[in-house]
CSV table of C-alpha atoms in Angstrom, one decimal:
chain,number,residue,atom,x,y,z
F,258,SER,CA,-41.3,13.8,-0.7
F,259,ASP,CA,-41.9,13.7,-4.4
F,260,GLU,CA,-43.3,10.2,-4.2
F,261,ALA,CA,-45.9,11.1,-1.6
F,262,LEU,CA,-46.9,14.2,-3.6
F,263,ALA,CA,-47.4,12.0,-6.7
F,264,ILE,CA,-49.7,9.6,-4.7
F,265,VAL,CA,-51.8,12.5,-3.4
F,266,ARG,CA,-52.2,13.9,-6.9
F,267,ILE,CA,-53.3,10.5,-8.3
F,268,ILE,CA,-56.0,10.3,-5.6
F,269,ALA,CA,-57.2,13.8,-6.1
F,270,ILE,CA,-57.6,13.4,-9.9
F,271,MET,CA,-59.5,10.1,-9.6
F,272,LEU,CA,-61.9,11.5,-6.9
F,273,ARG,CA,-62.5,14.7,-8.9
F,274,TYR,CA,-63.5,12.8,-12.0
F,275,ALA,CA,-65.7,10.4,-10.1
F,276,ALA,CA,-67.5,13.2,-8.3
F,277,THR,CA,-68.7,14.7,-11.6
F,278,VAL,CA,-70.5,11.4,-12.6
F,279,ASN,CA,-72.4,9.8,-9.7
F,280,LYS,CA,-72.0,8.4,-6.2
F,281,GLN,CA,-71.4,4.8,-7.4
F,282,ARG,CA,-68.3,5.9,-9.2
F,283,VAL,CA,-67.1,7.7,-6.2
F,284,VAL,CA,-67.0,4.4,-4.3
F,285,ALA,CA,-65.3,2.8,-7.3
F,286,ALA,CA,-62.8,5.6,-7.4
F,287,VAL,CA,-62.0,5.3,-3.7
F,288,GLY,CA,-61.2,1.6,-4.3
F,289,ALA,CA,-59.1,2.3,-7.3
F,290,ALA,CA,-57.3,5.1,-5.4
F,291,GLY,CA,-56.5,2.7,-2.6
F,292,SER,CA,-55.1,0.3,-5.2
F,293,ALA,CA,-53.0,3.1,-6.7
F,294,VAL,CA,-51.6,3.9,-3.2
F,295,LEU,CA,-50.6,0.3,-2.7
F,296,PHE,CA,-49.1,-0.1,-6.2
F,297,THR,CA,-47.3,3.2,-6.1
F,298,GLY,CA,-46.0,2.8,-2.6
F,299,THR,CA,-44.8,-0.7,-3.4
F,300,ALA,CA,-43.1,0.5,-6.5
F,301,VAL,CA,-41.3,3.2,-4.6
F,302,TRP,CA,-40.2,0.8,-1.9
F,303,LEU,CA,-38.8,-1.6,-4.5
F,304,LEU,CA,-36.7,1.1,-6.2
F,305,PRO,CA,-32.9,1.0,-5.5
F,306,GLN,CA,-32.2,3.1,-2.4
F,307,ASP,CA,-28.8,4.3,-1.2
F,308,THR,CA,-29.0,3.3,2.4
F,309,ASP,CA,-26.5,2.0,5.0
F,310,ASP,CA,-28.9,-0.4,6.7
F,311,GLU,CA,-28.7,-3.2,4.1
F,312,LEU,CA,-27.9,-6.5,5.7
F,313,SER,CA,-24.3,-7.5,5.4
F,314,GLU,CA,-22.9,-10.7,4.0
F,315,GLU,CA,-22.2,-11.9,7.5
F,316,ASN,CA,-25.8,-11.2,8.7
F,317,THR,CA,-27.6,-13.0,5.8
F,318,CYS,CA,-25.8,-16.4,5.8
F,319,ASP,CA,-23.6,-18.0,8.5
F,320,SER,CA,-21.0,-20.6,7.9
F,321,SER,CA,-22.2,-23.2,10.3
F,322,PRO,CA,-24.6,-25.7,8.7
F,323,PHE,CA,-26.8,-25.6,11.9
F,324,GLN,CA,-26.9,-21.9,11.8
F,325,GLN,CA,-27.7,-21.8,8.1
F,326,MET,CA,-30.7,-24.0,8.8
F,327,HIS,CA,-31.7,-21.8,11.7
F,328,LYS,CA,-31.3,-18.6,9.6
F,329,TYR,CA,-33.4,-20.1,6.8
F,330,ASN,CA,-36.2,-21.1,9.1
F,331,SER,CA,-36.2,-18.2,11.5
F,332,ASP,CA,-35.9,-15.6,8.7
F,333,ALA,CA,-39.0,-17.1,7.1
F,334,PHE,CA,-40.9,-17.1,10.5
F,335,LEU,CA,-40.0,-13.4,10.9
F,336,GLY,CA,-40.9,-12.6,7.3
F,337,ARG,CA,-37.4,-11.6,6.3
F,338,PRO,CA,-36.0,-13.6,3.3
F,339,SER,CA,-32.5,-14.6,3.9
F,340,LYS,CA,-29.7,-14.9,1.3
F,341,ALA,CA,-30.4,-18.6,1.0
F,342,MET,CA,-34.0,-17.8,0.0
F,343,THR,CA,-33.2,-14.9,-2.4
F,344,GLU,CA,-30.7,-17.1,-4.3
F,345,GLY,CA,-33.3,-19.8,-5.0
F,346,ALA,CA,-32.6,-22.3,-2.2
F,347,HIS,CA,-36.3,-22.7,-1.9
F,348,PRO,CA,-38.5,-22.2,-5.0
F,349,GLY,CA,-41.2,-20.5,-3.0
F,350,PHE,CA,-38.8,-17.6,-2.1
F,351,ASN,CA,-37.2,-16.6,-5.3
F,352,LEU,CA,-37.1,-13.0,-4.3
F,353,SER,CA,-35.0,-10.0,-5.0
F,354,PRO,CA,-32.1,-9.3,-2.6
F,355,ARG,CA,-33.6,-5.8,-2.1
F,356,LEU,CA,-36.4,-7.4,-0.1
F,357,THR,CA,-34.0,-8.4,2.7
F,358,ARG,CA,-34.6,-5.0,4.3
F,359,HIS,CA,-37.0,-5.7,7.2
F,360,PRO,CA,-37.4,-4.2,10.7
F,361,PHE,CA,-37.2,-7.6,12.4
F,362,ILE,CA,-33.7,-8.8,13.2
F,363,SER,CA,-33.1,-12.5,13.5
F,364,LYS,CA,-31.6,-13.7,16.8
F,365,GLU,CA,-28.6,-16.0,16.9
F,366,ILE,CA,-28.9,-19.5,18.2
F,367,PRO,CA,-26.1,-20.9,20.3
F,368,THR,CA,-24.4,-24.0,18.9
F,369,ARG,CA,-25.3,-27.5,20.2
F,370,ASP,CA,-22.0,-27.5,22.2
F,371,GLU,CA,-23.0,-24.2,23.8
F,372,GLN,CA,-26.5,-25.5,24.6
F,373,LEU,CA,-25.1,-28.7,26.2
F,374,ALA,CA,-22.7,-26.6,28.3
F,375,ARG,CA,-25.7,-24.6,29.6
F,376,LEU,CA,-27.6,-27.8,30.3
F,377,SER,CA,-24.8,-29.6,32.1
F,378,SER,CA,-23.3,-26.6,34.0
F,379,GLY,CA,-25.3,-27.3,37.1
F,380,GLN,CA,-25.3,-23.5,37.7
F,381,GLN,CA,-29.0,-23.0,37.1
F,382,GLU,CA,-32.4,-24.6,37.8
F,383,PHE,CA,-34.8,-24.4,34.9
F,384,ASP,CA,-38.4,-23.5,35.4
F,385,VAL,CA,-39.5,-26.0,32.9
F,386,LEU,CA,-37.7,-29.1,31.4
F,387,VAL,CA,-39.5,-30.7,28.5
F,388,ILE,CA,-38.5,-34.3,27.5
F,389,GLY,CA,-39.3,-35.0,23.9
F,390,GLY,CA,-38.6,-32.9,20.8
F,391,GLY,CA,-41.5,-33.7,18.6
F,392,ALA,CA,-44.3,-31.3,17.6
F,393,THR,CA,-45.9,-31.4,21.1
F,394,GLY,CA,-42.7,-31.1,23.1
F,395,SER,CA,-41.3,-28.3,20.9
F,396,GLY,CA,-44.6,-26.4,21.1
F,397,VAL,CA,-44.6,-26.8,24.9
F,398,ALA,CA,-41.1,-25.4,25.1
F,399,LEU,CA,-41.9,-22.5,22.9
F,400,ASP,CA,-45.0,-21.6,24.8
F,401,ALA,CA,-43.3,-21.8,28.1
F,402,GLN,CA,-40.3,-19.7,27.0
F,403,MET,CA,-42.6,-17.1,25.5
F,404,ARG,CA,-44.3,-16.8,28.9
F,405,GLY,CA,-41.0,-15.8,30.5
F,406,LEU,CA,-40.1,-19.2,32.0
F,407,ASN,CA,-36.6,-20.4,31.8
F,408,THR,CA,-37.1,-23.5,29.6
F,409,ALA,CA,-35.0,-26.5,28.5
F,410,LEU,CA,-35.9,-29.1,25.8
F,411,ILE,CA,-34.1,-32.3,25.1
F,412,GLU,CA,-34.7,-35.0,22.5
F,413,ARG,CA,-33.0,-38.5,22.5
F,414,ALA,CA,-32.6,-38.5,18.6
F,415,ASP,CA,-33.2,-35.7,16.2
F,416,PHE,CA,-36.1,-33.3,16.4
F,417,SER,CA,-39.4,-34.8,15.1
F,418,SER,CA,-37.7,-38.0,14.1
F,419,GLU,CA,-40.4,-40.2,15.5
F,420,THR,CA,-44.2,-39.8,15.4
F,421,SER,CA,-44.1,-36.1,14.3
F,422,SER,CA,-42.5,-37.1,11.0
F,423,ARG,CA,-44.9,-39.9,10.1
F,424,SER,CA,-48.2,-38.3,9.4
F,425,THR,CA,-50.3,-38.0,6.2
F,426,LYS,CA,-48.7,-34.5,5.8
F,427,LEU,CA,-52.1,-32.9,5.8
F,428,ILE,CA,-53.3,-29.9,7.7
F,429,TRP,CA,-56.8,-31.3,7.7
F,430,ALA,CA,-59.9,-29.4,8.6
F,431,GLY,CA,-62.0,-32.5,9.2
F,432,ILE,CA,-64.6,-33.1,6.6
F,433,ARG,CA,-65.0,-36.7,7.8
F,434,TYR,CA,-66.0,-35.6,11.3
F,435,ILE,CA,-68.9,-33.6,10.0
F,436,ALA,CA,-70.2,-36.7,8.2
F,437,THR,CA,-69.6,-39.0,11.2
F,438,GLY,CA,-71.2,-36.5,13.5
F,439,ILE,CA,-74.3,-36.4,11.4
F,440,ALA,CA,-74.4,-40.1,11.1
F,441,GLN,CA,-74.2,-40.5,14.9
F,442,LEU,CA,-76.8,-37.8,15.5
F,443,LEU,CA,-79.3,-39.7,13.2
F,444,ARG,CA,-79.0,-43.1,14.9
F,445,LEU,CA,-82.3,-44.5,16.1
F,446,LYS,CA,-80.8,-45.3,19.5
F,447,ASN,CA,-80.5,-41.5,20.1
F,448,LEU,CA,-84.3,-41.3,20.4
F,449,THR,CA,-83.8,-42.3,24.0
F,450,SER,CA,-81.2,-39.6,24.8
F,451,PRO,CA,-81.6,-36.8,22.2
F,452,ILE,CA,-80.0,-34.1,24.3
F,453,ASP,CA,-76.8,-36.2,24.7
F,454,ALA,CA,-76.8,-36.8,21.0
F,455,VAL,CA,-77.1,-33.2,20.1
F,456,ASN,CA,-74.4,-32.2,22.6
F,457,ASP,CA,-72.1,-34.8,21.0
F,458,PHE,CA,-72.8,-33.4,17.5
F,459,VAL,CA,-72.2,-29.8,18.7
F,460,GLY,CA,-68.9,-30.8,20.2
F,461,GLU,CA,-67.9,-32.5,17.0
F,462,PHE,CA,-68.8,-29.5,14.9
F,463,LYS,CA,-66.9,-27.1,17.2
F,464,MET,CA,-63.9,-29.3,16.7
F,465,VAL,CA,-64.2,-29.0,13.0
F,466,LEU,CA,-64.6,-25.2,13.3
F,467,GLY,CA,-61.4,-25.1,15.4
F,468,ALA,CA,-59.6,-27.2,12.8
F,469,HIS,CA,-60.6,-24.8,10.0
F,470,LYS,CA,-59.3,-21.9,12.1
F,471,GLU,CA,-56.0,-23.6,12.8
F,472,ARG,CA,-55.6,-24.6,9.2
F,473,ARG,CA,-56.1,-21.0,8.1
F,474,ILE,CA,-53.6,-19.6,10.6
F,475,LEU,CA,-51.0,-22.2,9.6
F,476,LEU,CA,-51.2,-21.6,5.9
F,477,GLU,CA,-51.4,-17.8,6.2
F,478,ASN,CA,-48.6,-17.4,8.7
F,479,ASN,CA,-46.2,-20.0,7.3
F,480,PRO,CA,-46.2,-20.0,3.5
F,481,HIS,CA,-42.6,-21.3,3.6
F,482,LEU,CA,-43.8,-24.5,5.3
F,483,THR,CA,-47.3,-25.1,3.9
F,484,ASN,CA,-49.2,-25.3,0.6
F,485,TRP,CA,-52.7,-26.1,-0.6
F,486,VAL,CA,-53.1,-29.5,-2.2
F,487,PRO,CA,-56.2,-30.4,-4.4
F,488,ILE,CA,-57.8,-33.7,-3.6
F,489,ALA,CA,-60.1,-35.5,-6.0
F,490,VAL,CA,-63.0,-37.6,-4.9
F,491,PRO,CA,-64.4,-39.8,-7.7
F,492,MET,CA,-68.1,-40.6,-7.6
F,493,LYS,CA,-68.8,-43.9,-9.4
F,494,GLU,CA,-72.6,-44.1,-8.8
F,495,TRP,CA,-75.4,-41.6,-8.1
F,496,ILE,CA,-76.5,-43.9,-5.2
F,497,GLN,CA,-73.7,-45.5,-3.3
F,498,TRP,CA,-74.3,-48.9,-1.5
F,499,PRO,CA,-73.1,-49.9,1.0
F,500,ALA,CA,-73.7,-46.4,2.2
F,501,PRO,CA,-70.7,-44.4,3.5
F,502,PHE,CA,-70.3,-44.1,7.2
F,503,GLY,CA,-72.7,-47.0,7.8
F,504,HIS,CA,-75.8,-44.8,7.6
F,505,PRO,CA,-78.4,-45.3,4.8
F,506,LEU,CA,-78.9,-41.5,4.5
F,507,PHE,CA,-75.4,-41.2,3.1
F,508,ALA,CA,-76.2,-43.4,0.1
F,509,THR,CA,-77.3,-40.2,-1.6
F,510,ALA,CA,-74.0,-38.5,-0.9
F,511,PRO,CA,-73.1,-38.2,-4.6
F,512,LEU,CA,-76.2,-36.1,-5.2
F,513,VAL,CA,-75.3,-33.5,-2.6
F,514,PHE,CA,-71.5,-33.7,-2.4
F,515,PRO,CA,-70.8,-30.5,-4.4
F,516,ALA,CA,-73.0,-28.5,-2.1
F,517,VAL,CA,-71.5,-30.1,1.0
F,518,MET,CA,-68.0,-29.1,-0.2
F,519,LYS,CA,-69.1,-25.5,-0.7
F,520,PHE,CA,-70.4,-25.6,2.9
F,521,TYR,CA,-67.0,-27.0,3.9
F,522,ASP,CA,-65.3,-24.1,2.2
F,523,SER,CA,-67.5,-21.6,4.0
F,524,LEU,CA,-66.4,-22.9,7.4
F,525,SER,CA,-63.0,-21.2,6.9
F,526,GLY,CA,-64.5,-18.1,5.4
F,527,PHE,CA,-63.7,-19.3,1.8
F,528,SER,CA,-60.0,-18.7,2.6
F,529,CYS,CA,-59.1,-21.9,0.7
F,530,PRO,CA,-59.1,-22.4,-3.0
F,531,PRO,CA,-62.7,-23.1,-4.1
F,532,SER,CA,-63.9,-26.6,-4.5
F,533,HIS,CA,-65.1,-27.5,-8.0
F,534,LEU,CA,-66.1,-30.4,-10.3
F,535,MET,CA,-63.8,-32.2,-12.7
F,536,SER,CA,-65.2,-33.5,-15.9
F,537,LYS,CA,-65.0,-37.2,-16.7
F,538,ALA,CA,-62.7,-36.6,-19.6
F,539,ARG,CA,-60.2,-34.7,-17.5
F,540,ALA,CA,-60.5,-37.3,-14.7
F,541,ARG,CA,-59.5,-40.0,-17.2
F,542,ARG,CA,-56.5,-38.0,-18.2
F,543,LYS,CA,-55.5,-37.2,-14.6
F,544,PHE,CA,-56.2,-40.7,-13.2
F,545,PRO,CA,-55.7,-43.3,-15.8
F,546,GLN,CA,-55.6,-45.9,-13.0
F,547,LEU,CA,-59.4,-45.5,-12.4
F,548,ASP,CA,-60.6,-48.6,-14.2
F,549,GLU,CA,-64.3,-47.8,-13.7
F,550,ASP,CA,-66.4,-45.2,-15.2
F,551,VAL,CA,-67.2,-42.2,-13.0
F,552,LYS,CA,-70.2,-40.0,-12.9
F,553,TYR,CA,-68.1,-37.0,-11.9
F,554,VAL,CA,-65.1,-36.1,-9.7
F,555,GLN,CA,-65.3,-33.6,-6.9
F,556,VAL,CA,-62.2,-31.6,-6.1
F,557,PHE,CA,-61.6,-29.8,-2.8
F,558,TYR,CA,-58.5,-28.4,-1.1
F,559,GLU,CA,-56.7,-29.2,2.2
F,560,GLY,CA,-53.5,-27.8,3.6
F,561,GLN,CA,-50.2,-29.8,3.3
F,562,HIS,CA,-46.9,-29.4,5.0
F,563,ASN,CA,-43.6,-31.2,5.8
F,564,ASP,CA,-44.5,-32.3,9.3
F,565,ALA,CA,-40.9,-32.9,10.3
F,566,ARG,CA,-39.7,-29.5,9.1
F,567,THR,CA,-42.7,-27.7,10.8
F,568,ALA,CA,-41.8,-29.4,14.2
F,569,THR,CA,-38.1,-28.6,13.7
F,570,CYS,CA,-38.9,-25.0,13.0
F,571,ILE,CA,-40.9,-24.8,16.3
F,572,ALA,CA,-37.9,-26.2,18.2
F,573,LEU,CA,-35.6,-23.7,16.5
F,574,THR,CA,-38.0,-20.8,17.3
F,575,ALA,CA,-38.0,-21.9,21.0
F,576,ALA,CA,-34.2,-21.8,20.9
F,577,GLU,CA,-34.3,-18.4,19.2
F,578,GLU,CA,-36.4,-17.1,22.0
F,579,GLY,CA,-33.9,-18.2,24.6
F,580,ALA,CA,-34.8,-21.8,25.4
F,581,THR,CA,-31.9,-24.3,26.0
F,582,VAL,CA,-32.5,-26.9,23.3
F,583,ALA,CA,-30.4,-30.0,22.6
F,584,ASN,CA,-31.0,-33.0,20.4
F,585,TYR,CA,-29.4,-36.5,20.8
F,586,THR,CA,-29.7,-36.0,24.5
F,587,GLU,CA,-31.5,-38.8,26.3
F,588,MET,CA,-33.1,-38.9,29.8
F,589,ILE,CA,-31.7,-42.0,31.6
F,590,GLY,CA,-33.0,-41.4,35.1
F,591,ILE,CA,-35.0,-39.2,37.5
F,592,ILE,CA,-33.5,-37.3,40.4
F,593,HIS,CA,-35.8,-37.2,43.5
F,594,GLU,CA,-35.8,-34.7,46.3
F,595,ASN,CA,-35.7,-37.1,49.2
F,596,GLY,CA,-34.8,-40.6,48.0
F,597,ASP,CA,-36.6,-42.6,45.4
F,598,LYS,CA,-40.1,-41.6,46.5
F,599,GLY,CA,-39.6,-37.9,46.8
F,600,LYS,CA,-40.6,-35.1,44.4
F,601,ALA,CA,-38.8,-35.2,41.0
F,602,VAL,CA,-36.4,-32.3,40.9
F,603,GLY,CA,-34.3,-33.1,37.9
F,604,ILE,CA,-33.1,-35.8,35.5
F,605,LYS,CA,-30.0,-37.7,34.6
F,606,CYS,CA,-29.0,-37.2,30.9
F,607,ARG,CA,-26.7,-38.8,28.4
F,608,ASP,CA,-25.2,-37.1,25.3
F,609,ASN,CA,-25.8,-39.9,22.8
F,610,LEU,CA,-23.1,-38.5,20.5
F,611,THR,CA,-20.3,-38.6,23.1
F,612,GLY,CA,-21.7,-40.8,25.9
F,613,LYS,CA,-21.1,-38.1,28.5
F,614,GLU,CA,-23.6,-38.2,31.4
F,615,PHE,CA,-24.8,-35.2,33.4
F,616,GLU,CA,-27.7,-33.9,35.5
F,617,VAL,CA,-30.2,-31.2,34.8
F,618,ARG,CA,-32.3,-29.6,37.6
F,619,ALA,CA,-35.8,-28.2,37.0
F,620,LYS,CA,-38.9,-27.1,39.0
F,621,SER,CA,-41.2,-28.7,36.6
F,622,ILE,CA,-40.6,-31.7,34.3
F,623,ILE,CA,-42.9,-32.4,31.3
F,624,PHE,CA,-42.9,-35.7,29.5
F,625,ALA,CA,-43.8,-35.1,25.9
F,626,GLY,CA,-42.8,-38.5,24.4
F,627,GLY,CA,-46.0,-39.3,22.5
F,628,PRO,CA,-46.5,-43.1,22.5
F,629,PHE,CA,-43.3,-43.5,24.4
F,630,THR,CA,-44.5,-41.4,27.4
F,631,ASP,CA,-45.4,-44.4,29.5
F,632,GLY,CA,-41.9,-45.7,29.2
F,633,MET,CA,-40.7,-42.3,30.6
F,634,ARG,CA,-43.1,-42.6,33.5
F,635,LYS,CA,-41.7,-46.0,34.5
F,636,LEU,CA,-38.3,-44.3,35.0
F,637,GLU,CA,-40.0,-42.3,37.7
F,638,ASP,CA,-42.3,-45.0,39.0
F,639,PRO,CA,-41.7,-48.6,37.9
F,640,ASP,CA,-45.3,-49.5,39.0
F,641,ALA,CA,-46.9,-46.7,37.0
F,642,LYS,CA,-50.0,-47.9,35.1
F,643,PRO,CA,-50.3,-47.0,31.4
F,644,ALA,CA,-51.8,-43.6,30.9
F,645,VAL,CA,-51.4,-43.1,27.1
F,646,ALA,CA,-54.6,-43.6,25.0
F,647,ALA,CA,-52.8,-45.0,22.0
F,648,ALA,CA,-53.9,-44.5,18.4
F,649,ALA,CA,-52.6,-46.1,15.2
F,650,GLY,CA,-52.5,-45.2,11.6
F,651,THR,CA,-50.9,-46.9,8.6
F,652,HIS,CA,-49.0,-45.1,5.9
F,653,ILE,CA,-47.1,-46.6,3.0
F,654,VAL,CA,-45.1,-45.0,0.2
F,655,LEU,CA,-45.7,-46.0,-3.4
F,656,PRO,CA,-44.2,-44.9,-6.7
F,657,GLY,CA,-45.2,-41.5,-7.9
F,658,TYR,CA,-47.3,-42.7,-10.8
F,659,TYR,CA,-50.0,-43.8,-8.4
F,660,SER,CA,-51.0,-40.1,-8.1
F,661,PRO,CA,-50.7,-37.3,-10.7
F,662,ASP,CA,-48.3,-34.5,-10.0
F,663,GLY,CA,-49.9,-31.9,-7.8
F,664,ILE,CA,-53.3,-33.6,-7.0
F,665,GLY,CA,-54.3,-36.3,-4.6
F,666,LEU,CA,-57.1,-38.8,-4.5
F,667,LEU,CA,-59.5,-39.7,-1.7
F,668,ASP,CA,-61.7,-42.8,-1.2
F,669,ILE,CA,-64.5,-41.9,1.2
F,670,ASN,CA,-66.1,-45.4,1.3
F,671,THR,CA,-63.6,-47.9,2.5
F,672,SER,CA,-64.6,-51.2,4.0
F,673,ASP,CA,-64.1,-50.0,7.6
F,674,GLY,CA,-65.5,-46.5,7.1
F,675,ARG,CA,-62.2,-44.6,7.2
F,676,PHE,CA,-60.8,-42.2,4.6
F,677,LEU,CA,-58.0,-43.4,2.4
F,678,PHE,CA,-55.7,-40.7,0.8
F,679,PHE,CA,-53.4,-41.0,-2.1
F,680,LEU,CA,-51.3,-37.9,-1.9
F,681,PRO,CA,-48.3,-36.7,-4.0
F,682,TRP,CA,-45.3,-36.3,-1.8
F,683,GLN,CA,-41.8,-35.5,-3.0
F,684,GLY,CA,-42.0,-37.4,-6.2
F,685,ALA,CA,-43.7,-40.4,-4.6
F,686,THR,CA,-47.3,-41.3,-3.5
F,687,LEU,CA,-48.1,-41.3,0.2
F,688,VAL,CA,-51.1,-43.6,1.0
F,689,GLY,CA,-52.6,-43.2,4.4
F,690,THR,CA,-55.7,-43.4,6.6
F,691,THR,CA,-57.0,-41.5,9.5
F,692,ASP,CA,-56.2,-42.7,13.0
F,693,ARG,CA,-57.9,-45.5,14.9
F,694,LYS,CA,-57.6,-46.6,18.5
F,695,GLY,CA,-54.7,-48.9,19.1
C-alpha cells in the first residue's frame, strides 16, 4: 500500500544518511527509524477508515445495568474500550471512538436469574463449587474455569463486600519486610543458629521479590483498575531514637534511606516512578499539618487500586469464561453422600433476595470465606476445630485535608513497630496499618 511504501522510504533515507557519517549514527538512525515506523503506523491506523467491522451500538453498550458494568470491566480486561469508556465514564479512558476496533470480542454474561436457573436446575454436577465471592474465592473460580473445570461461585452478599473491600487499597511490594528481615538477621541470638537465620532472611527477601513481580503485573495489565500513588516519608532527625524496628542499627536509617529506596525501585526493574527527595519548603506546603521541622522528605511510589472493584472484576471475568456465578446466594447446609458423616457432595442454598431454597451438587467444594471459613466448616462438622490463622488490621477514614491531593504520608516508626499510612482515597484520607495476628 501507499502507507507501507512511505514507511520503507523513510527508513531508507535515514539509513543512507547515517551510513555516510559513522557507525554510531547508524545505530541512532535505526532507533529513529523504528520510532518512525511506530509513529507512522499508528497515525495510519488512527485515520478514518471505511470498514464494515466497526462495533455496532448494540455491541458497545447494553441496556441492563448488570451487563453495562460487565461490558465496562470486561472490555477493559480485553483491552477494548467500550462506549462507556470512550464517552468519558472513566477519566482514564477518554479515548476516541475509533479505538473500539479490536480483534478481541467480549463475551456476554448471563443475567443473575439465568445464573440461578443453572445453579438450581439439578441437571448438572459441577466439578468445583466455590463458597465465598471475595478476592480469593473469585480468583479460585476463575483459575478453575480457565483450566476447563465446570465451576460455580456463590456469595451470600455482594461480591467483595466483606474483607476484600476493607484493605489499605495498596498494591504493596513490601519495603517493611526488607527492614524487618534485616533486623531479625542481625539479632545476637542468631549467633547460635546462623543457618536458620539466613534461611529466614532469604525466604523474606524472596517474598518481597514476588510482591514486586505481582505489583508490576497488576499495574501493567490493569491500568483501568490501578494507579501509582506517591508516598512521603518525613525524616525529622538524622539519628532516630528509639530506633525503627527495634534494632539500634536502624537509628541511622535517615542517613541511608534515599539509597535504600533506590534499591527498592531496582527490585522491580525500575518499572515504578523513581523515588526522590522533597525539599523542606515543598514539604511544608504539601503537609502543613507537620508541626515539627524535618531534615528532608523521602518520596517513593506504591501501587493503589479499588480493592472491591478489582475483586468484582475477577468474578465477572470468571463468569465471562463460563463459570456460573451468583451473588446474594448463601450456603445454609451441606449435603452428604451417606448420611451426616459421608462425603460432602453438594450444598443447600438460599437466594437471599427471594428466600427460595435449592440444592447444588459438586465433586469438589471449596470454602473461601476468609475469616468466616471456620463458620462454614461447622456446617459440615459441628465439632471442627478452628483452622483459620486470623489477622487483624485497623483502618479509619478521616477528612480529606489530612492528606494532600494525590500524595500519601507514611510513619515508619510507630510505637509498636508497624507502618502507619495516610493515603488519599476518593476525597477522604484512609489511615491504616499493616496486619497483625489476631
